[in-house]
Amino acid sequence: QLTMSLNSSTLLNEENSQGPKRNTERLESLELQTPSSFQDNPLHQLQLASQEVLEKAKKSGRSKCPRCSSSRMFYCYTCFVPVETVPTEEIPTVKLPLKIDIIKHPNETDGKSTAVHAKLLAPDDVTIYKYPCIPEYEEKRHEIALIFPGPNSVSVKDIAFHLQKYTKKGVCDNDDDCSREPFLKQSKIELKEEEKNLNECISSNRSEGTSLKKIIFIDSTWNQTNKIITDERLQGLLQIELKTRKTCFWRHQKGKPDTYLSTIEAIYYFFVDYHQEILKENYKGQYDNLLFFFSFMYTLIKNAKGCAGKE
C-alpha cells in the first residue's frame, strides 16, 4: 500500500545540463505535453514567475557560484544559491505556512536532488540536514509530522484529528494508536464528552491551521529510506501520506508506481492539500513557484528528448 516515494535522486544530469543549443532556442515556444503514463500533468496550469532568467542562463551556459566559485548551471546545489548569471532578485520567493526540515541521505548525489529547489525558493522556511546529523524531535512531536507512507500514515485532511494524541491535553499520552479502538472501554457519557472535546479541538485547530508547525521530508531514493525512517529520533511522529498525486519526474524509478513523487513534488502537493484541507482556503497558485526550476527542467528535457526522437 505504499503510494509515495521521496525519491529525489534524478535531477538534470550535470554532464548533460548544457544540451544542444538548438533545443534551448525552442524552449520559449515549447508547449508542455503530458507523457502517456501521466494522465494528470499539472505543469501547464502552474502560475509561475517569468522563467526568462533561466532561458538566458541556459543560453549562456555554466556560470560560477558566487560563494564557492564552482561551475554550475542555474544554481549551486552545495551552497543553495543561484549562480552569477541568475540574479537572486529574479528568482521568486515562496512563503510557506509551515517550516520544513529535509533530511538528506548521505549517499544522495547533491547535483541530482530536487530538495535544493525548496531551499532556493523558500529560503526562510526550509532547512536541509544531511543524515545522520538531524535534530531531536521528541519534545515537539505534537507540532511535527513526517511525510512518509506506511501502515499508520494518515491523509492531510486528517492531520488535526490525529495530532491530538501528541498534545498534553490530547486523548492519548503515549505512542499507542488511539484510532484503532477509540474509547471502547469508556462509558457512553465519557464517550460523548471526549467526542465533544475532540470536535471542538479539531474545529479550533482547523481555524488556526492546526497546531502543526513543522513538516519533515526525506530526500533519498526509495531503497535508501529504510536507514533514515528507522532512526529512533523519527519514531512516534505522525506520518502523512500523499496518495492521489502522480509524478511528472523525467527519470522515474523503474518499476515504481507513478504516485512515487520527487521531493519537490511532495513538498508542493502537501502544501496545496494543506491549504485546502486544513486552512480551508481556496487555492490560487500560492505555492506554484515551488516548481519554478522543476517545471523549467521538465520542459527542457522533454524538448531535448523530442528532438532526439525526430533525429
mmCIF file of C-alpha atoms in Angstrom:
data_model
loop_
_atom_site.group_PDB
_atom_site.id
_atom_site.type_symbol
_atom_site.label_atom_id
_atom_site.label_comp_id
_atom_site.label_asym_id
_atom_site.label_seq_id
_atom_site.Cartn_x
_atom_site.Cartn_y
_atom_site.Cartn_z
ATOM 1 C CA GLN A 1 0.000 0.000 0.000
ATOM 2 C CA LEU A 2 2.971 2.284 -0.281
ATOM 3 C CA THR A 3 1.839 5.019 -2.608
ATOM 4 C CA MET A 4 4.518 7.675 -2.416
ATOM 5 C CA SER A 5 8.270 7.761 -2.664
ATOM 6 C CA LEU A 6 10.503 10.613 -1.592
ATOM 7 C CA ASN A 7 12.913 9.846 -4.379
ATOM 8 C CA SER A 8 14.803 12.930 -5.470
ATOM 9 C CA SER A 9 17.884 11.326 -6.955
ATOM 10 C CA THR A 10 17.301 12.142 -10.590
ATOM 11 C CA LEU A 11 17.606 15.813 -11.371
ATOM 12 C CA LEU A 12 19.112 17.142 -14.569
ATOM 13 C CA ASN A 13 22.457 15.447 -15.130
ATOM 14 C CA GLU A 14 25.364 17.844 -14.739
ATOM 15 C CA GLU A 15 27.073 16.309 -17.775
ATOM 16 C CA ASN A 16 24.025 16.971 -19.949
ATOM 17 C CA SER A 17 22.971 20.273 -18.434
ATOM 18 C CA GLN A 18 24.154 22.444 -21.309
ATOM 19 C CA GLY A 19 22.345 20.468 -24.015
ATOM 20 C CA PRO A 20 22.111 21.272 -27.738
ATOM 21 C CA LYS A 21 21.752 24.972 -28.393
ATOM 22 C CA ARG A 22 19.017 24.377 -30.918
ATOM 23 C CA ASN A 23 16.914 22.719 -28.238
ATOM 24 C CA THR A 24 17.319 25.714 -25.952
ATOM 25 C CA GLU A 25 16.207 28.141 -28.641
ATOM 26 C CA ARG A 26 12.897 26.320 -28.897
ATOM 27 C CA LEU A 27 12.148 26.362 -25.188
ATOM 28 C CA GLU A 28 10.159 29.573 -25.299
ATOM 29 C CA SER A 29 7.663 28.238 -27.813
ATOM 30 C CA LEU A 30 7.538 24.678 -26.474
ATOM 31 C CA GLU A 31 4.221 23.584 -25.031
ATOM 32 C CA LEU A 32 4.294 21.112 -22.178
ATOM 33 C CA GLN A 33 2.867 17.771 -23.241
ATOM 34 C CA THR A 34 1.674 15.151 -20.796
ATOM 35 C CA PRO A 35 3.530 11.826 -21.035
ATOM 36 C CA SER A 36 1.182 8.961 -21.862
ATOM 37 C CA SER A 37 1.812 7.388 -18.455
ATOM 38 C CA PHE A 38 0.828 10.590 -16.630
ATOM 39 C CA GLN A 39 -2.825 11.389 -17.086
ATOM 40 C CA ASP A 40 -2.841 14.396 -14.763
ATOM 41 C CA ASN A 41 0.161 16.537 -15.590
ATOM 42 C CA PRO A 42 -0.475 19.859 -13.856
ATOM 43 C CA LEU A 43 2.628 21.721 -15.013
ATOM 44 C CA HIS A 44 0.953 23.569 -17.852
ATOM 45 C CA GLN A 45 -1.529 25.031 -15.379
ATOM 46 C CA LEU A 46 1.005 26.424 -12.927
ATOM 47 C CA GLN A 47 1.019 30.138 -12.141
ATOM 48 C CA LEU A 48 4.757 30.740 -12.319
ATOM 49 C CA ALA A 49 7.007 33.750 -12.257
ATOM 50 C CA SER A 50 8.737 34.548 -15.523
ATOM 51 C CA GLN A 51 11.355 31.946 -16.390
ATOM 52 C CA GLU A 52 13.145 34.271 -18.784
ATOM 53 C CA VAL A 53 16.098 34.432 -16.397
ATOM 54 C CA LEU A 54 16.527 30.665 -16.755
ATOM 55 C CA GLU A 55 16.193 30.889 -20.523
ATOM 56 C CA LYS A 56 19.046 33.410 -20.640
ATOM 57 C CA ALA A 57 21.192 31.401 -18.241
ATOM 58 C CA LYS A 58 20.725 28.280 -20.343
ATOM 59 C CA LYS A 59 21.917 30.060 -23.465
ATOM 60 C CA SER A 60 24.996 31.475 -21.749
ATOM 61 C CA GLY A 61 25.978 28.113 -20.281
ATOM 62 C CA ARG A 62 27.532 27.318 -16.933
ATOM 63 C CA SER A 63 28.431 30.062 -14.526
ATOM 64 C CA LYS A 64 30.246 30.429 -11.209
ATOM 65 C CA CYS A 65 28.730 30.015 -7.804
ATOM 66 C CA PRO A 66 29.169 33.371 -6.005
ATOM 67 C CA ARG A 67 30.222 31.539 -2.831
ATOM 68 C CA CYS A 68 32.386 28.560 -3.777
ATOM 69 C CA SER A 69 33.206 29.555 -7.397
ATOM 70 C CA SER A 70 32.224 26.101 -8.680
ATOM 71 C CA SER A 71 30.933 25.862 -12.235
ATOM 72 C CA ARG A 72 27.191 25.227 -12.162
ATOM 73 C CA MET A 73 24.047 25.546 -14.263
ATOM 74 C CA PHE A 74 21.278 27.749 -12.776
ATOM 75 C CA TYR A 75 22.220 27.245 -9.103
ATOM 76 C CA CYS A 76 24.830 25.768 -6.798
ATOM 77 C CA TYR A 77 23.480 22.608 -5.208
ATOM 78 C CA THR A 78 26.042 22.689 -2.398
ATOM 79 C CA CYS A 79 25.725 26.345 -1.382
ATOM 80 C CA PHE A 80 21.988 26.618 -2.164
ATOM 81 C CA VAL A 81 22.326 29.879 -4.112
ATOM 82 C CA PRO A 82 21.767 30.881 -7.768
ATOM 83 C CA VAL A 83 24.839 31.210 -9.995
ATOM 84 C CA GLU A 84 26.152 34.573 -11.157
ATOM 85 C CA THR A 85 24.060 34.571 -14.355
ATOM 86 C CA VAL A 86 20.845 34.074 -12.362
ATOM 87 C CA PRO A 87 20.268 37.214 -10.251
ATOM 88 C CA THR A 88 18.662 36.385 -6.925
ATOM 89 C CA GLU A 89 16.105 39.162 -7.317
ATOM 90 C CA GLU A 90 14.769 37.442 -10.452
ATOM 91 C CA ILE A 91 14.086 34.193 -8.595
ATOM 92 C CA PRO A 92 10.635 34.016 -6.984
ATOM 93 C CA THR A 93 10.308 33.599 -3.216
ATOM 94 C CA VAL A 94 7.593 31.441 -1.710
ATOM 95 C CA LYS A 95 6.316 31.970 1.825
ATOM 96 C CA LEU A 96 5.158 28.734 3.449
ATOM 97 C CA PRO A 97 2.677 28.357 6.338
ATOM 98 C CA LEU A 98 4.891 25.717 7.995
ATOM 99 C CA LYS A 99 8.612 25.195 8.447
ATOM 100 C CA ILE A 100 10.271 22.352 6.543
ATOM 101 C CA ASP A 101 13.125 20.063 7.579
ATOM 102 C CA ILE A 102 14.575 17.995 4.741
ATOM 103 C CA ILE A 103 16.667 15.014 5.795
ATOM 104 C CA LYS A 104 19.033 14.081 3.012
ATOM 105 C CA HIS A 105 20.598 10.639 2.729
ATOM 106 C CA PRO A 106 24.440 10.877 2.822
ATOM 107 C CA ASN A 107 24.713 8.889 -0.408
ATOM 108 C CA GLU A 108 22.257 11.058 -2.288
ATOM 109 C CA THR A 109 24.046 12.879 -5.103
ATOM 110 C CA ASP A 110 23.874 16.626 -4.466
ATOM 111 C CA GLY A 111 23.547 17.545 -8.128
ATOM 112 C CA LYS A 112 20.550 15.255 -8.622
ATOM 113 C CA SER A 113 18.465 16.317 -5.642
ATOM 114 C CA THR A 114 15.283 18.350 -6.045
ATOM 115 C CA ALA A 115 15.404 19.264 -2.349
ATOM 116 C CA VAL A 116 17.646 22.214 -3.185
ATOM 117 C CA HIS A 117 14.754 23.743 -5.144
ATOM 118 C CA ALA A 118 12.813 24.168 -1.917
ATOM 119 C CA LYS A 119 15.748 25.855 -0.199
ATOM 120 C CA LEU A 120 16.284 28.216 -3.120
ATOM 121 C CA LEU A 121 12.631 29.187 -3.437
ATOM 122 C CA ALA A 122 11.596 29.232 0.241
ATOM 123 C CA PRO A 123 14.902 30.025 1.973
ATOM 124 C CA ASP A 124 13.326 31.337 5.191
ATOM 125 C CA ASP A 125 11.222 28.226 5.758
ATOM 126 C CA VAL A 126 13.450 25.351 4.645
ATOM 127 C CA THR A 127 16.401 23.692 6.391
ATOM 128 C CA ILE A 128 18.353 20.811 4.853
ATOM 129 C CA TYR A 129 20.143 18.274 7.071
ATOM 130 C CA LYS A 130 22.488 15.525 5.949
ATOM 131 C CA TYR A 131 21.793 12.302 7.811
ATOM 132 C CA PRO A 132 22.771 11.291 10.498
ATOM 133 C CA CYS A 133 23.067 14.929 11.641
ATOM 134 C CA ILE A 134 19.407 15.652 12.344
ATOM 135 C CA PRO A 135 17.543 17.386 15.185
ATOM 136 C CA GLU A 136 15.856 15.769 18.178
ATOM 137 C CA TYR A 137 12.103 15.898 17.631
ATOM 138 C CA GLU A 138 10.745 14.051 20.678
ATOM 139 C CA GLU A 139 9.820 17.115 22.748
ATOM 140 C CA LYS A 140 7.833 18.668 19.888
ATOM 141 C CA ARG A 141 6.016 15.667 18.487
ATOM 142 C CA HIS A 142 2.697 17.462 18.974
ATOM 143 C CA GLU A 143 3.612 20.048 16.329
ATOM 144 C CA ILE A 144 5.663 17.998 13.827
ATOM 145 C CA ALA A 145 4.690 15.485 11.138
ATOM 146 C CA LEU A 146 6.680 13.317 8.732
ATOM 147 C CA ILE A 147 5.764 12.778 5.093
ATOM 148 C CA PHE A 148 6.170 9.056 4.610
ATOM 149 C CA PRO A 149 3.885 6.195 3.513
ATOM 150 C CA GLY A 150 3.246 3.415 5.979
ATOM 151 C CA PRO A 151 0.587 1.309 7.691
ATOM 152 C CA ASN A 152 -0.267 4.091 10.146
ATOM 153 C CA SER A 153 0.044 7.027 7.743
ATOM 154 C CA VAL A 154 -2.891 9.417 7.519
ATOM 155 C CA SER A 155 -4.103 11.803 4.849
ATOM 156 C CA VAL A 156 -3.564 15.548 5.045
ATOM 157 C CA LYS A 157 -7.216 16.209 5.855
ATOM 158 C CA ASP A 158 -6.939 14.045 8.995
ATOM 159 C CA ILE A 159 -3.928 15.828 10.491
ATOM 160 C CA ALA A 160 -5.956 17.826 13.005
ATOM 161 C CA PHE A 161 -7.652 14.728 14.405
ATOM 162 C CA HIS A 162 -4.570 12.522 14.742
ATOM 163 C CA LEU A 163 -2.273 15.231 16.052
ATOM 164 C CA GLN A 164 -4.393 15.448 19.199
ATOM 165 C CA LYS A 165 -2.799 12.356 20.751
ATOM 166 C CA TYR A 166 0.545 14.150 20.857
ATOM 167 C CA THR A 167 -0.685 17.158 22.788
ATOM 168 C CA LYS A 168 -0.653 17.427 26.560
ATOM 169 C CA LYS A 169 -4.438 17.752 26.563
ATOM 170 C CA GLY A 170 -4.938 15.037 23.961
ATOM 171 C CA VAL A 171 -6.850 11.814 24.430
ATOM 172 C CA CYS A 172 -3.632 9.759 24.473
ATOM 173 C CA ASP A 173 -0.420 10.329 26.351
ATOM 174 C CA ASN A 174 1.614 7.576 24.706
ATOM 175 C CA ASP A 175 2.509 6.207 21.296
ATOM 176 C CA ASP A 176 -0.489 3.894 21.031
ATOM 177 C CA ASP A 177 -2.684 4.393 18.019
ATOM 178 C CA CYS A 178 -5.904 5.646 19.576
ATOM 179 C CA SER A 179 -7.751 5.402 16.298
ATOM 180 C CA ARG A 180 -7.727 1.598 16.364
ATOM 181 C CA GLU A 181 -10.129 1.174 19.307
ATOM 182 C CA PRO A 182 -11.326 4.685 20.219
ATOM 183 C CA PHE A 183 -12.782 4.848 23.709
ATOM 184 C CA LEU A 184 -14.117 1.264 23.719
ATOM 185 C CA LYS A 185 -13.675 0.957 27.474
ATOM 186 C CA GLN A 186 -15.275 4.250 28.335
ATOM 187 C CA SER A 187 -18.864 4.773 29.386
ATOM 188 C CA LYS A 188 -21.331 6.363 26.978
ATOM 189 C CA ILE A 189 -21.191 9.595 28.935
ATOM 190 C CA GLU A 190 -17.401 9.693 28.781
ATOM 191 C CA LEU A 191 -17.515 8.818 25.103
ATOM 192 C CA LYS A 192 -19.824 11.706 24.274
ATOM 193 C CA GLU A 193 -17.721 14.092 26.351
ATOM 194 C CA GLU A 194 -14.498 13.001 24.665
ATOM 195 C CA GLU A 195 -16.046 13.269 21.218
ATOM 196 C CA LYS A 196 -17.309 16.743 22.056
ATOM 197 C CA ASN A 197 -13.869 17.834 23.252
ATOM 198 C CA LEU A 198 -12.192 16.355 20.183
ATOM 199 C CA ASN A 199 -14.612 18.009 17.792
ATOM 200 C CA GLU A 200 -14.121 21.370 19.488
ATOM 201 C CA CYS A 201 -10.357 20.940 19.432
ATOM 202 C CA ILE A 202 -10.349 19.855 15.796
ATOM 203 C CA SER A 203 -12.568 22.777 14.820
ATOM 204 C CA SER A 204 -10.304 25.171 16.690
ATOM 205 C CA ASN A 205 -7.176 23.698 15.154
ATOM 206 C CA ARG A 206 -8.548 23.919 11.649
ATOM 207 C CA SER A 207 -9.324 27.591 12.092
ATOM 208 C CA GLU A 208 -5.783 28.146 13.320
ATOM 209 C CA GLY A 209 -4.143 25.904 10.752
ATOM 210 C CA THR A 210 -3.817 23.136 13.405
ATOM 211 C CA SER A 211 -1.025 23.044 15.946
ATOM 212 C CA LEU A 212 1.269 21.680 13.250
ATOM 213 C CA LYS A 213 4.344 23.874 12.875
ATOM 214 C CA LYS A 214 6.875 21.768 11.018
ATOM 215 C CA ILE A 215 6.845 19.076 8.356
ATOM 216 C CA ILE A 216 9.708 16.652 7.648
ATOM 217 C CA PHE A 217 10.625 15.243 4.245
ATOM 218 C CA ILE A 218 13.180 12.526 3.489
ATOM 219 C CA ASP A 219 15.368 13.176 0.459
ATOM 220 C CA SER A 220 16.653 9.872 -0.890
ATOM 221 C CA THR A 221 15.941 7.083 -3.318
ATOM 222 C CA TRP A 222 13.249 4.683 -2.210
ATOM 223 C CA ASN A 223 15.798 1.944 -1.467
ATOM 224 C CA GLN A 224 17.758 4.279 0.827
ATOM 225 C CA THR A 225 14.861 5.420 3.002
ATOM 226 C CA ASN A 226 14.887 2.491 5.442
ATOM 227 C CA LYS A 227 18.044 3.640 7.209
ATOM 228 C CA ILE A 228 16.529 7.047 7.905
ATOM 229 C CA ILE A 229 12.920 6.123 8.645
ATOM 230 C CA THR A 230 14.009 3.595 11.285
ATOM 231 C CA ASP A 231 16.108 6.158 13.163
ATOM 232 C CA GLU A 232 14.902 6.391 16.755
ATOM 233 C CA ARG A 233 14.711 10.179 16.527
ATOM 234 C CA LEU A 234 11.899 9.891 13.987
ATOM 235 C CA GLN A 235 9.906 7.242 15.841
ATOM 236 C CA GLY A 236 6.491 8.219 17.137
ATOM 237 C CA LEU A 237 5.994 11.120 14.732
ATOM 238 C CA LEU A 238 2.689 11.445 12.945
ATOM 239 C CA GLN A 239 3.176 10.141 9.397
ATOM 240 C CA ILE A 240 1.342 11.637 6.437
ATOM 241 C CA GLU A 241 0.895 10.031 3.059
ATOM 242 C CA LEU A 242 0.150 11.702 -0.275
ATOM 243 C CA LYS A 243 -1.994 9.122 -2.035
ATOM 244 C CA THR A 244 -3.594 10.696 -5.069
ATOM 245 C CA ARG A 245 -0.873 12.636 -6.898
ATOM 246 C CA LYS A 246 1.065 11.476 -9.936
ATOM 247 C CA THR A 247 4.666 12.349 -10.666
ATOM 248 C CA CYS A 248 5.950 14.291 -13.648
ATOM 249 C CA PHE A 249 9.541 13.327 -12.856
ATOM 250 C CA TRP A 250 11.541 12.747 -16.032
ATOM 251 C CA ARG A 251 13.719 9.929 -14.604
ATOM 252 C CA HIS A 252 11.156 7.993 -12.629
ATOM 253 C CA GLN A 253 12.244 4.876 -10.728
ATOM 254 C CA LYS A 254 11.780 1.850 -12.949
ATOM 255 C CA GLY A 255 9.042 -0.462 -11.810
ATOM 256 C CA LYS A 256 7.601 2.005 -9.302
ATOM 257 C CA PRO A 257 4.039 3.429 -9.410
ATOM 258 C CA ASP A 258 3.568 6.883 -10.889
ATOM 259 C CA THR A 259 2.384 8.030 -7.448
ATOM 260 C CA TYR A 260 6.017 7.965 -6.275
ATOM 261 C CA LEU A 261 6.944 11.630 -6.135
ATOM 262 C CA SER A 262 10.195 13.571 -6.230
ATOM 263 C CA THR A 263 10.963 15.573 -3.086
ATOM 264 C CA ILE A 264 9.958 18.943 -4.522
ATOM 265 C CA GLU A 265 6.721 17.491 -5.893
ATOM 266 C CA ALA A 266 5.894 16.012 -2.489
ATOM 267 C CA ILE A 267 6.506 19.381 -0.834
ATOM 268 C CA TYR A 268 4.396 21.225 -3.382
ATOM 269 C CA TYR A 269 1.438 18.833 -3.277
ATOM 270 C CA PHE A 270 1.476 18.681 0.505
ATOM 271 C CA PHE A 271 1.084 22.446 0.782
ATOM 272 C CA VAL A 272 -1.642 22.554 -1.859
ATOM 273 C CA ASP A 273 -3.591 19.944 0.123
ATOM 274 C CA TYR A 274 -2.789 21.630 3.442
ATOM 275 C CA HIS A 275 -4.038 24.965 2.123
ATOM 276 C CA GLN A 276 -7.340 23.467 1.037
ATOM 277 C CA GLU A 277 -7.982 20.774 3.644
ATOM 278 C CA ILE A 278 -6.613 22.404 6.816
ATOM 279 C CA LEU A 279 -6.549 26.143 6.223
ATOM 280 C CA LYS A 280 -9.851 25.791 4.368
ATOM 281 C CA GLU A 281 -8.915 28.399 1.789
ATOM 282 C CA ASN A 282 -9.284 28.385 -1.978
ATOM 283 C CA TYR A 283 -6.007 27.567 -3.684
ATOM 284 C CA LYS A 284 -4.957 30.275 -6.132
ATOM 285 C CA GLY A 285 -1.429 29.217 -7.012
ATOM 286 C CA GLN A 286 0.236 30.468 -3.816
ATOM 287 C CA TYR A 287 2.834 27.667 -3.847
ATOM 288 C CA ASP A 288 3.169 27.069 -7.590
ATOM 289 C CA ASN A 289 6.595 28.704 -7.714
ATOM 290 C CA LEU A 290 7.962 25.816 -5.661
ATOM 291 C CA LEU A 291 8.051 24.105 -9.073
ATOM 292 C CA PHE A 292 9.809 27.063 -10.736
ATOM 293 C CA PHE A 293 13.004 25.106 -11.504
ATOM 294 C CA PHE A 294 11.304 21.715 -11.765
ATOM 295 C CA SER A 295 8.869 22.790 -14.479
ATOM 296 C CA PHE A 296 11.623 24.510 -16.464
ATOM 297 C CA MET A 297 13.784 21.399 -16.402
ATOM 298 C CA TYR A 298 10.826 19.221 -17.309
ATOM 299 C CA THR A 299 10.235 21.357 -20.384
ATOM 300 C CA LEU A 300 13.928 21.392 -21.261
ATOM 301 C CA ILE A 301 14.338 17.626 -21.015
ATOM 302 C CA LYS A 302 11.107 16.793 -22.830
ATOM 303 C CA ASN A 303 12.123 19.115 -25.643
ATOM 304 C CA ALA A 304 15.557 17.516 -25.896
ATOM 305 C CA LYS A 305 14.050 14.022 -25.962
ATOM 306 C CA GLY A 306 11.546 15.101 -28.586
ATOM 307 C CA CYS A 307 14.291 16.448 -30.851
ATOM 308 C CA ALA A 308 16.402 13.335 -30.333
ATOM 309 C CA GLY A 309 13.445 11.182 -31.364
ATOM 310 C CA LYS A 310 12.936 13.156 -34.562
ATOM 311 C CA GLU A 311 16.591 12.786 -35.447
#
